[in-house]
PDB file of C-alpha atoms in Angstrom:
ATOM      1  CA  MET P   1     -26.773 -96.700  44.343  1.00 32.00           C
ATOM      2  CA  ASN P   2     -27.231-100.279  45.513  1.00 34.00           C
ATOM      3  CA  ASN P   3     -29.648-102.452  43.601  1.00 34.00           C
ATOM      4  CA  TYR P   4     -32.112-104.187  45.853  1.00 35.00           C
ATOM      5  CA  LEU P   5     -35.688-105.271  45.834  1.00 39.00           C
ATOM      6  CA  GLY P   6     -38.127-104.175  48.477  1.00 39.00           C
ATOM      7  CA  TYR P   7     -41.876-104.275  48.685  1.00 40.00           C
ATOM      8  CA  TYR P   8     -44.668-102.841  50.749  1.00 40.00           C
ATOM      9  CA  GLU P   9     -47.694-105.018  51.272  1.00 43.00           C
ATOM     10  CA  ASP P  10     -51.073-104.277  52.810  1.00 42.00           C
ATOM     11  CA  ASN P  11     -54.572-105.610  52.221  1.00 39.00           C
ATOM     12  CA  ILE P  12     -55.054-103.349  49.222  1.00 40.00           C
ATOM     13  CA  SER P  13     -51.863-103.315  47.180  1.00 40.00           C
ATOM     14  CA  LEU P  14     -48.447-104.808  46.672  1.00 41.00           C
ATOM     15  CA  THR P  15     -45.966-102.351  45.243  1.00 44.00           C
ATOM     16  CA  VAL P  16     -42.489-103.430  44.221  1.00 44.00           C
ATOM     17  CA  TYR P  17     -39.613-100.978  44.195  1.00 43.00           C
ATOM     18  CA  ARG P  18     -36.121-101.411  42.882  1.00 42.00           C
ATOM     19  CA  LYS P  19     -33.537 -98.811  43.763  1.00 41.00           C
ATOM     20  CA  SER P  20     -31.708 -98.244  40.527  1.00 41.00           C
ATOM     21  CA  SER P  21     -31.411 -94.989  38.656  1.00 38.00           C
ATOM     22  CA  ASN P  22     -32.228 -96.503  35.261  1.00 39.00           C
ATOM     23  CA  LEU P  23     -35.297 -98.414  36.497  1.00 38.00           C
ATOM     24  CA  CYS P  24     -36.619 -95.507  38.563  1.00 35.00           C
ATOM     25  CA  LYS P  25     -36.709 -93.372  35.427  1.00 35.00           C
ATOM     26  CA  THR P  26     -38.841 -95.881  33.571  1.00 37.00           C
ATOM     27  CA  ARG P  27     -40.791 -97.604  36.334  1.00 42.00           C
ATOM     28  CA  PRO P  28     -40.637 -96.000  39.795  1.00 39.00           C
ATOM     29  CA  SER P  29     -43.186 -98.462  41.143  1.00 48.00           C
ATOM     30  CA  PHE P  30     -45.507-101.069  39.764  1.00 51.00           C
ATOM     31  CA  SER P  31     -48.595-102.049  41.698  1.00 55.00           C
ATOM     32  CA  PHE P  32     -49.090-105.707  40.838  1.00 56.00           C
ATOM     33  CA  ALA P  33     -52.245-106.152  42.900  1.00 54.00           C
ATOM     34  CA  SER P  34     -54.121-103.220  41.375  1.00 55.00           C
ATOM     35  CA  TYR P  35     -53.006-104.316  37.901  1.00 55.00           C
ATOM     36  CA  PHE P  36     -54.346-107.831  38.409  1.00 55.00           C
ATOM     37  CA  SER P  37     -57.511-106.758  40.202  1.00 55.00           C
ATOM     38  CA  GLU P  38     -58.530-105.082  36.939  1.00 57.00           C
ATOM     39  CA  LYS P  39     -57.517-108.139  34.917  1.00 53.00           C
ATOM     40  CA  ARG P  40     -59.557-110.480  37.121  1.00 51.00           C
ATOM     41  CA  LYS P  41     -62.696-108.903  35.691  1.00 50.00           C
ATOM     42  CA  ARG P  42     -61.816-110.362  32.294  1.00 50.00           C
ATOM     43  CA  GLU P  43     -62.447-113.946  31.280  1.00 47.00           C
ATOM     44  CA  SER P  44     -58.770-114.841  30.966  1.00 55.00           C
ATOM     45  CA  VAL P  45     -56.222-113.524  33.424  1.00 63.00           C
ATOM     46  CA  LEU P  46     -53.145-114.235  31.307  1.00 76.00           C
ATOM     47  CA  SER P  47     -52.186-112.212  28.253  1.00 76.00           C
ATOM     48  CA  SER P  48     -49.154-111.958  26.000  1.00 76.00           C
ATOM     49  CA  ASN P  49     -48.336-108.710  27.829  1.00 82.00           C
ATOM     50  CA  ASP P  50     -47.820-110.731  31.003  1.00 84.00           C
ATOM     51  CA  ILE P  51     -45.268-112.932  29.270  1.00 86.00           C
ATOM     52  CA  TYR P  52     -43.564-109.844  27.837  1.00 88.00           C
ATOM     53  CA  GLU P  53     -43.484-108.287  31.333  1.00 88.00           C
ATOM     54  CA  ILE P  54     -41.781-111.425  32.673  1.00 89.00           C
ATOM     55  CA  TYR P  55     -39.098-111.087  29.988  1.00 90.00           C
ATOM     56  CA  MET P  56     -38.612-107.387  30.755  1.00 90.00           C
ATOM     57  CA  LEU P  57     -38.358-107.953  34.509  1.00 90.00           C
ATOM     58  CA  GLU P  58     -35.907-110.816  33.947  1.00 90.00           C
ATOM     59  CA  GLN P  59     -33.565-108.422  32.144  1.00 89.00           C
ATOM     60  CA  SER P  60     -33.485-105.993  35.058  1.00 87.00           C
ATOM     61  CA  ASN P  61     -33.927-108.217  38.127  1.00 84.00           C
ATOM     62  CA  SER P  62     -34.761-111.927  38.227  1.00 84.00           C
ATOM     63  CA  ARG P  63     -36.084-111.659  41.776  1.00 86.00           C
ATOM     64  CA  GLN P  64     -38.595-109.037  40.706  1.00 88.00           C
ATOM     65  CA  ALA P  65     -39.674-111.333  37.873  1.00 88.00           C
ATOM     66  CA  CYS P  66     -40.109-114.101  40.460  1.00 90.00           C
ATOM     67  CA  ILE P  67     -42.563-111.944  42.424  1.00 90.00           C
ATOM     68  CA  TYR P  68     -44.460-111.117  39.238  1.00 89.00           C
ATOM     69  CA  VAL P  69     -44.660-114.796  38.218  1.00 91.00           C
ATOM     70  CA  ASN P  70     -45.873-115.763  41.703  1.00 90.00           C
ATOM     71  CA  ILE P  71     -48.679-113.211  41.537  1.00 87.00           C
ATOM     72  CA  VAL P  72     -49.661-114.267  38.008  1.00 87.00           C
ATOM     73  CA  MET P  73     -49.709-117.908  39.086  1.00 89.00           C
ATOM     74  CA  HIS P  74     -51.708-117.058  42.222  1.00 87.00           C
ATOM     75  CA  PHE P  75     -54.515-115.522  40.173  1.00 85.00           C
ATOM     76  CA  LEU P  76     -54.439-118.254  37.544  1.00 88.00           C
ATOM     77  CA  MET P  77     -54.677-120.962  40.202  1.00 88.00           C
ATOM     78  CA  GLU P  78     -57.330-119.021  42.135  1.00 85.00           C
ATOM     79  CA  ASN P  79     -59.457-118.904  38.972  1.00 85.00           C
ATOM     80  CA  ASN P  80     -58.555-122.519  38.148  1.00 87.00           C
ATOM     81  CA  ASP P  81     -57.483-121.284  34.723  1.00 88.00           C
ATOM     82  CA  LEU P  82     -55.524-124.340  33.618  1.00 90.00           C
ATOM     83  CA  LYS P  83     -55.875-123.358  29.978  1.00 90.00           C
ATOM     84  CA  SER P  84     -53.891-120.154  30.601  1.00 90.00           C
ATOM     85  CA  ILE P  85     -51.352-121.991  32.743  1.00 92.00           C
ATOM     86  CA  ASN P  86     -50.790-124.544  29.982  1.00 92.00           C
ATOM     87  CA  TYR P  87     -50.465-121.675  27.512  1.00 90.00           C
ATOM     88  CA  LEU P  88     -47.858-120.000  29.736  1.00 91.00           C
ATOM     89  CA  ILE P  89     -45.853-123.206  30.138  1.00 92.00           C
ATOM     90  CA  ASP P  90     -46.030-123.885  26.404  1.00 91.00           C
ATOM     91  CA  THR P  91     -45.180-120.401  25.100  1.00 90.00           C
ATOM     92  CA  LEU P  92     -42.713-119.086  27.680  1.00 90.00           C
ATOM     93  CA  ASP P  93     -39.237-119.018  26.123  1.00 91.00           C
ATOM     94  CA  LYS P  94     -37.243-120.852  28.776  1.00 90.00           C
ATOM     95  CA  ASP P  95     -33.961-119.461  27.398  1.00 90.00           C
ATOM     96  CA  LEU P  96     -35.050-115.901  28.247  1.00 90.00           C
ATOM     97  CA  VAL P  97     -35.949-116.554  31.880  1.00 92.00           C
ATOM     98  CA  SER P  98     -33.951-117.744  34.864  1.00 92.00           C
ATOM     99  CA  SER P  99     -34.791-120.399  37.392  1.00 92.00           C
ATOM    100  CA  TRP P 100     -36.131-117.547  39.565  1.00 90.00           C
ATOM    101  CA  SER P 101     -39.163-117.450  37.247  1.00 92.00           C
ATOM    102  CA  LEU P 102     -39.442-121.125  36.368  1.00 94.00           C
ATOM    103  CA  ILE P 103     -39.458-122.555  39.902  1.00 94.00           C
ATOM    104  CA  PRO P 104     -42.576-120.589  41.006  1.00 93.00           C
ATOM    105  CA  ILE P 105     -44.474-121.951  38.008  1.00 94.00           C
ATOM    106  CA  LEU P 106     -43.555-125.504  39.013  1.00 95.00           C
ATOM    107  CA  ARG P 107     -44.346-124.965  42.693  1.00 94.00           C
ATOM    108  CA  ASN P 108     -47.697-123.262  42.057  1.00 93.00           C
ATOM    109  CA  THR P 109     -48.863-125.905  39.586  1.00 93.00           C
ATOM    110  CA  TYR P 110     -47.552-129.053  41.289  1.00 94.00           C
ATOM    111  CA  SER P 111     -50.962-130.079  42.626  1.00 92.00           C
ATOM    112  CA  ASN P 112     -52.414-130.006  39.091  1.00 92.00           C
ATOM    113  CA  LYS P 113     -49.406-131.361  37.207  1.00 92.00           C
ATOM    114  CA  SER P 114     -51.333-134.404  35.972  1.00 93.00           C
ATOM    115  CA  ARG P 115     -53.668-132.026  34.102  1.00 93.00           C
ATOM    116  CA  MET P 116     -50.784-130.180  32.426  1.00 92.00           C
ATOM    117  CA  PRO P 117     -49.179-132.038  29.530  1.00 93.00           C
ATOM    118  CA  LYS P 118     -46.014-129.906  29.453  1.00 93.00           C
ATOM    119  CA  TRP P 119     -45.358-129.871  33.223  1.00 95.00           C
ATOM    120  CA  ASN P 120     -42.712-132.633  33.125  1.00 95.00           C
ATOM    121  CA  ASP P 121     -40.953-130.923  30.214  1.00 95.00           C
ATOM    122  CA  LEU P 122     -40.865-127.695  32.225  1.00 95.00           C
ATOM    123  CA  TYR P 123     -39.452-129.615  35.194  1.00 96.00           C
ATOM    124  CA  GLU P 124     -36.635-131.078  33.071  1.00 96.00           C
ATOM    125  CA  THR P 125     -35.866-127.693  31.483  1.00 96.00           C
ATOM    126  CA  THR P 126     -35.791-126.028  34.898  1.00 96.00           C
ATOM    127  CA  TYR P 127     -33.575-128.804  36.282  1.00 97.00           C
ATOM    128  CA  LYS P 128     -31.019-128.226  33.497  1.00 96.00           C
ATOM    129  CA  GLN P 129     -31.211-124.458  33.882  1.00 95.00           C
ATOM    130  CA  ILE P 130     -30.527-124.692  37.618  1.00 96.00           C
ATOM    131  CA  GLN P 131     -27.487-126.866  36.881  1.00 96.00           C
ATOM    132  CA  ASN P 132     -26.265-124.312  34.317  1.00 94.00           C
ATOM    133  CA  GLU P 133     -26.617-121.562  36.932  1.00 93.00           C
ATOM    134  CA  GLY P 134     -24.273-123.528  39.217  1.00 95.00           C
ATOM    135  CA  LEU P 135     -26.951-124.418  41.764  1.00 94.00           C
ATOM    136  CA  ASN P 136     -28.051-127.801  43.086  1.00 95.00           C
ATOM    137  CA  PRO P 137     -31.339-128.775  41.395  1.00 95.00           C
ATOM    138  CA  LEU P 138     -32.080-131.431  44.024  1.00 93.00           C
ATOM    139  CA  ILE P 139     -32.201-128.701  46.663  1.00 94.00           C
ATOM    140  CA  GLU P 140     -33.939-126.041  44.549  1.00 95.00           C
ATOM    141  CA  LEU P 141     -36.637-128.440  43.324  1.00 95.00           C
ATOM    142  CA  ILE P 142     -37.091-130.403  46.535  1.00 94.00           C
ATOM    143  CA  GLY P 143     -40.559-131.902  46.839  1.00 92.00           C
ATOM    144  CA  LEU P 144     -41.433-131.540  43.157  1.00 91.00           C
ATOM    145  CA  LYS P 145     -40.506-134.993  41.871  1.00 83.00           C
ATOM    146  CA  ASP P 146     -42.402-138.137  42.854  1.00 71.00           C
TER     147      ASP P 146
END
């Protein structure tokens, strides 16, 4: 069976599917929007489980992890939760994630980078990681460096 990522989006939910026999046995679908709508009721949106979920998704499909990171960052930015964003940037093990997960963090936080002490370090780490993946960092990170 071909591995691919597809999603269905409406005003209520975003469900991500990956056609793979091993993933379908453990996680047939994961509704990110309903998961985060519950979390929004709490004071902090980010938890260590979110970071763990990023690591787990990275192992199976980096593109799926990218979607997850984008949704996490959307809610953190919507709540202006810079403390959680700084925590994510500081604690995320950059060796366990691909550029698919690091670039959305940079793009979503660019407007507040002056308020994030580790943003430039994350940029440099992502730049090197993109080079190691055989991609052109100047293209992948276009618009992120002054």
